[in-house]
Amino acid sequence: MWHRSIVCAVSAAFLFFATMASATWAQAPSESTSEKPAALPTILDEPKFVDPAGLMPEKLAAVATADFSGKSLGELVNWLQDQQKLVVILEKSALAEIEVFPTDPVTDRLDNAPIYLLLDRLRFRGLAWYFRDDVLHITSPEAAQQHPVTIPYNLGDLLDAGYDADDLQEVIRGTIALNSWDEVGG
């Protein structure tokens, strides 16, 4: 009977030591002095939606309702000036080059939506716009490209999360207007 007790005790001890040894082997090795690459920061899924109106100047993000059925470009400009209190420059010489005139129709409507959406839809008429120094310019796409707008973005969160400034710069330059960057100074 004592023989059976010894076998049980030895079996229990063996099982205990085998379990401890496998747990030790399963643990990650302790930190060594060799450098390991830093873990990439996790990008959260939030926010899942960024409202473009938050990136627009306040005057262009204002919500309005208007019907321009059978109206001209000049009447649209008058509405922007009179009703929305915007300073608007209709660049007639640039528009004349693309054969667009203030009397041309711009049938459209705005239903409780930001003004910039109406302006964006002008591109279907071959028009472009830009907003600089609180002045809205309606012009040709070629003329608008001569007036790029600088929009600052806060990248502090990305830098704080461990992203490298040089890598961010490379990504930005590689994805936005590839041929427009001045490599000398940015």
One Martini backbone bead per residue (centre of mass of N, CA, C, O) as a GRO file, in nm:
protein
  186
    1MET     BB    1   0.058   0.064  -0.020
    2TRP     BB    2   0.307   0.244  -0.001
    3HIS     BB    3   0.370   0.207  -0.298
    4ARG     BB    4   0.125   0.370  -0.405
    5SER     BB    5   0.197   0.643  -0.264
    6ILE     BB    6   0.468   0.687  -0.405
    7VAL     BB    7   0.363   0.688  -0.694
    8CYS     BB    8   0.171   0.930  -0.653
    9ALA     BB    9   0.385   1.134  -0.557
   10VAL     BB   10   0.571   1.113  -0.803
   11SER     BB   11   0.355   1.187  -1.012
   12ALA     BB   12   0.285   1.465  -0.893
   13ALA     BB   13   0.570   1.582  -0.911
   14PHE     BB   14   0.606   1.547  -1.213
   15LEU     BB   15   0.361   1.714  -1.300
   16PHE     BB   16   0.450   1.978  -1.166
   17PHE     BB   17   0.727   2.012  -1.314
   18ALA     BB   18   0.617   1.996  -1.603
   19THR     BB   19   0.434   2.243  -1.582
   20MET     BB   20   0.654   2.451  -1.505
   21ALA     BB   21   0.834   2.410  -1.753
   22SER     BB   22   0.624   2.483  -1.973
   23ALA     BB   23   0.569   2.769  -1.865
   24THR     BB   24   0.858   2.874  -1.901
   25TRP     BB   25   0.884   2.815  -2.210
   26ALA     BB   26   0.624   2.996  -2.294
   27GLN     BB   27   0.769   3.229  -2.227
   28ALA     BB   28   0.905   3.507  -2.291
   29PRO     BB   29   1.180   3.635  -2.342
   30SER     BB   30   1.389   3.824  -2.216
   31GLU     BB   31   1.521   4.115  -2.230
   32SER     BB   32   1.744   4.240  -2.442
   33THR     BB   33   2.003   4.444  -2.572
   34SER     BB   34   1.876   4.421  -2.825
   35GLU     BB   35   1.726   4.572  -3.082
   36LYS     BB   36   1.392   4.645  -3.136
   37PRO     BB   37   1.134   4.706  -3.300
   38ALA     BB   38   0.892   4.912  -3.291
   39ALA     BB   39   0.582   4.926  -3.227
   40LEU     BB   40   0.304   4.980  -3.382
   41PRO     BB   41   0.063   5.182  -3.386
   42THR     BB   42  -0.269   5.212  -3.310
   43ILE     BB   43  -0.549   5.253  -3.514
   44LEU     BB   44  -0.836   5.378  -3.476
   45ASP     BB   45  -1.178   5.375  -3.584
   46GLU     BB   46  -1.185   5.653  -3.470
   47PRO     BB   47  -1.334   5.817  -3.673
   48LYS     BB   48  -1.557   5.709  -3.927
   49PHE     BB   49  -1.632   6.023  -3.960
   50VAL     BB   50  -1.569   6.311  -4.159
   51ASP     BB   51  -1.667   6.632  -4.167
   52PRO     BB   52  -1.612   6.855  -4.417
   53ALA     BB   53  -1.726   7.114  -4.278
   54GLY     BB   54  -1.486   7.123  -4.065
   55LEU     BB   55  -1.274   7.213  -4.315
   56MET     BB   56  -1.431   7.464  -4.358
   57PRO     BB   57  -1.525   7.754  -4.385
   58GLU     BB   58  -1.783   7.887  -4.222
   59LYS     BB   59  -1.925   8.029  -4.467
   60LEU     BB   60  -1.929   7.748  -4.640
   61ALA     BB   61  -2.079   7.569  -4.403
   62ALA     BB   62  -2.330   7.693  -4.441
   63VAL     BB   63  -2.668   7.654  -4.426
   64ALA     BB   64  -2.889   7.610  -4.717
   65THR     BB   65  -3.168   7.736  -4.927
   66ALA     BB   66  -3.201   7.686  -5.290
   67ASP     BB   67  -3.326   7.795  -5.620
   68PHE     BB   68  -3.174   7.765  -5.968
   69SER     BB   69  -3.396   7.756  -6.170
   70GLY     BB   70  -3.309   7.927  -6.450
   71LYS     BB   71  -3.038   8.039  -6.365
   72SER     BB   72  -2.760   8.231  -6.333
   73LEU     BB   73  -2.446   8.292  -6.245
   74GLY     BB   74  -2.504   8.583  -6.155
   75GLU     BB   75  -2.737   8.505  -5.958
   76LEU     BB   76  -2.567   8.331  -5.775
   77VAL     BB   77  -2.372   8.553  -5.689
   78ASN     BB   78  -2.587   8.739  -5.567
   79TRP     BB   79  -2.678   8.539  -5.349
   80LEU     BB   80  -2.406   8.514  -5.206
   81GLN     BB   81  -2.396   8.819  -5.137
   82ASP     BB   82  -2.686   8.884  -5.015
   83GLN     BB   83  -2.761   8.618  -4.839
   84GLN     BB   84  -2.447   8.520  -4.743
   85LYS     BB   85  -2.226   8.749  -4.723
   86LEU     BB   86  -2.031   8.727  -4.964
   87VAL     BB   87  -1.727   8.760  -5.114
   88VAL     BB   88  -1.730   8.794  -5.475
   89ILE     BB   89  -1.529   8.669  -5.748
   90LEU     BB   90  -1.571   8.698  -6.093
   91GLU     BB   91  -1.353   8.561  -6.328
   92LYS     BB   92  -1.406   8.663  -6.640
   93SER     BB   93  -1.145   8.611  -6.802
   94ALA     BB   94  -1.116   8.309  -6.730
   95LEU     BB   95  -1.404   8.232  -6.828
   96ALA     BB   96  -1.375   8.326  -7.125
   97GLU     BB   97  -1.159   8.111  -7.205
   98ILE     BB   98  -1.406   7.882  -7.145
   99GLU     BB   99  -1.688   7.997  -7.225
  100VAL     BB  100  -1.791   8.161  -6.963
  101PHE     BB  101  -2.088   8.329  -6.842
  102PRO     BB  102  -2.304   8.509  -6.640
  103THR     BB  103  -2.559   8.411  -6.835
  104ASP     BB  104  -2.529   8.132  -6.766
  105PRO     BB  105  -2.661   7.845  -6.676
  106VAL     BB  106  -2.722   7.692  -6.317
  107THR     BB  107  -2.893   7.456  -6.258
  108ASP     BB  108  -2.995   7.437  -5.913
  109ARG     BB  109  -2.975   7.308  -5.566
  110LEU     BB  110  -3.040   7.381  -5.210
  111ASP     BB  111  -3.097   7.148  -4.927
  112ASN     BB  112  -2.995   7.191  -4.637
  113ALA     BB  113  -2.689   7.281  -4.720
  114PRO     BB  114  -2.385   7.339  -4.786
  115ILE     BB  115  -2.239   7.568  -4.994
  116TYR     BB  116  -1.993   7.400  -5.102
  117LEU     BB  117  -2.166   7.200  -5.268
  118LEU     BB  118  -2.251   7.397  -5.484
  119LEU     BB  119  -1.965   7.472  -5.572
  120ASP     BB  120  -1.874   7.183  -5.649
  121ARG     BB  121  -2.095   7.153  -5.883
  122LEU     BB  122  -1.960   7.358  -6.087
  123ARG     BB  123  -1.766   7.152  -6.228
  124PHE     BB  124  -1.990   7.056  -6.438
  125ARG     BB  125  -1.940   7.356  -6.582
  126GLY     BB  126  -1.616   7.416  -6.561
  127LEU     BB  127  -1.568   7.506  -6.267
  128ALA     BB  128  -1.408   7.700  -6.007
  129TRP     BB  129  -1.279   7.731  -5.662
  130TYR     BB  130  -1.177   7.976  -5.408
  131PHE     BB  131  -1.056   8.056  -5.066
  132ARG     BB  132  -0.936   8.389  -4.987
  133ASP     BB  133  -0.947   8.615  -4.753
  134ASP     BB  134  -1.272   8.602  -4.750
  135VAL     BB  135  -1.272   8.514  -5.064
  136LEU     BB  136  -1.466   8.429  -5.339
  137HIS     BB  137  -1.361   8.236  -5.620
  138ILE     BB  138  -1.472   8.233  -5.958
  139THR     BB  139  -1.341   7.998  -6.201
  140SER     BB  140  -1.107   7.835  -6.351
  141PRO     BB  141  -0.918   7.561  -6.317
  142GLU     BB  142  -0.648   7.690  -6.404
  143ALA     BB  143  -0.663   7.939  -6.214
  144ALA     BB  144  -0.695   7.780  -5.944
  145GLN     BB  145  -0.411   7.635  -5.958
  146GLN     BB  146  -0.258   7.920  -5.898
  147HIS     BB  147  -0.427   7.896  -5.596
  148PRO     BB  148  -0.325   7.760  -5.349
  149VAL     BB  149  -0.430   7.605  -5.046
  150THR     BB  150  -0.360   7.632  -4.710
  151ILE     BB  151  -0.390   7.352  -4.481
  152PRO     BB  152  -0.389   7.287  -4.158
  153TYR     BB  153  -0.257   7.002  -3.977
  154ASN     BB  154  -0.276   6.802  -3.698
  155LEU     BB  155   0.007   6.574  -3.609
  156GLY     BB  156   0.052   6.520  -3.303
  157ASP     BB  157  -0.082   6.241  -3.262
  158LEU     BB  158   0.112   6.087  -3.452
  159LEU     BB  159   0.374   6.163  -3.308
  160ASP     BB  160   0.288   6.058  -3.024
  161ALA     BB  161   0.244   5.755  -3.147
  162GLY     BB  162   0.540   5.725  -3.326
  163TYR     BB  163   0.563   5.872  -3.572
  164ASP     BB  164   0.756   5.971  -3.829
  165ALA     BB  165   0.815   6.267  -3.980
  166ASP     BB  166   0.948   6.166  -4.244
  167ASP     BB  167   0.727   5.959  -4.315
  168LEU     BB  168   0.493   6.158  -4.332
  169GLN     BB  169   0.612   6.333  -4.553
  170GLU     BB  170   0.631   6.108  -4.766
  171VAL     BB  171   0.329   6.043  -4.778
  172ILE     BB  172   0.227   6.320  -4.857
  173ARG     BB  173   0.406   6.358  -5.116
  174GLY     BB  174   0.298   6.070  -5.243
  175THR     BB  175  -0.036   6.170  -5.250
  176ILE     BB  176  -0.004   6.489  -5.300
  177ALA     BB  177   0.062   6.644  -5.560
  178LEU     BB  178   0.337   6.522  -5.678
  179ASN     BB  179   0.444   6.781  -5.876
  180SER     BB  180   0.425   7.034  -5.640
  181TRP     BB  181   0.694   6.991  -5.494
  182ASP     BB  182   0.944   7.154  -5.306
  183GLU     BB  183   1.239   7.003  -5.218
  184VAL     BB  184   1.385   7.235  -5.070
  185GLY     BB  185   1.117   7.355  -4.863
  186GLY     BB  186   0.794   7.255  -4.920
   0.00000   0.00000   0.00000
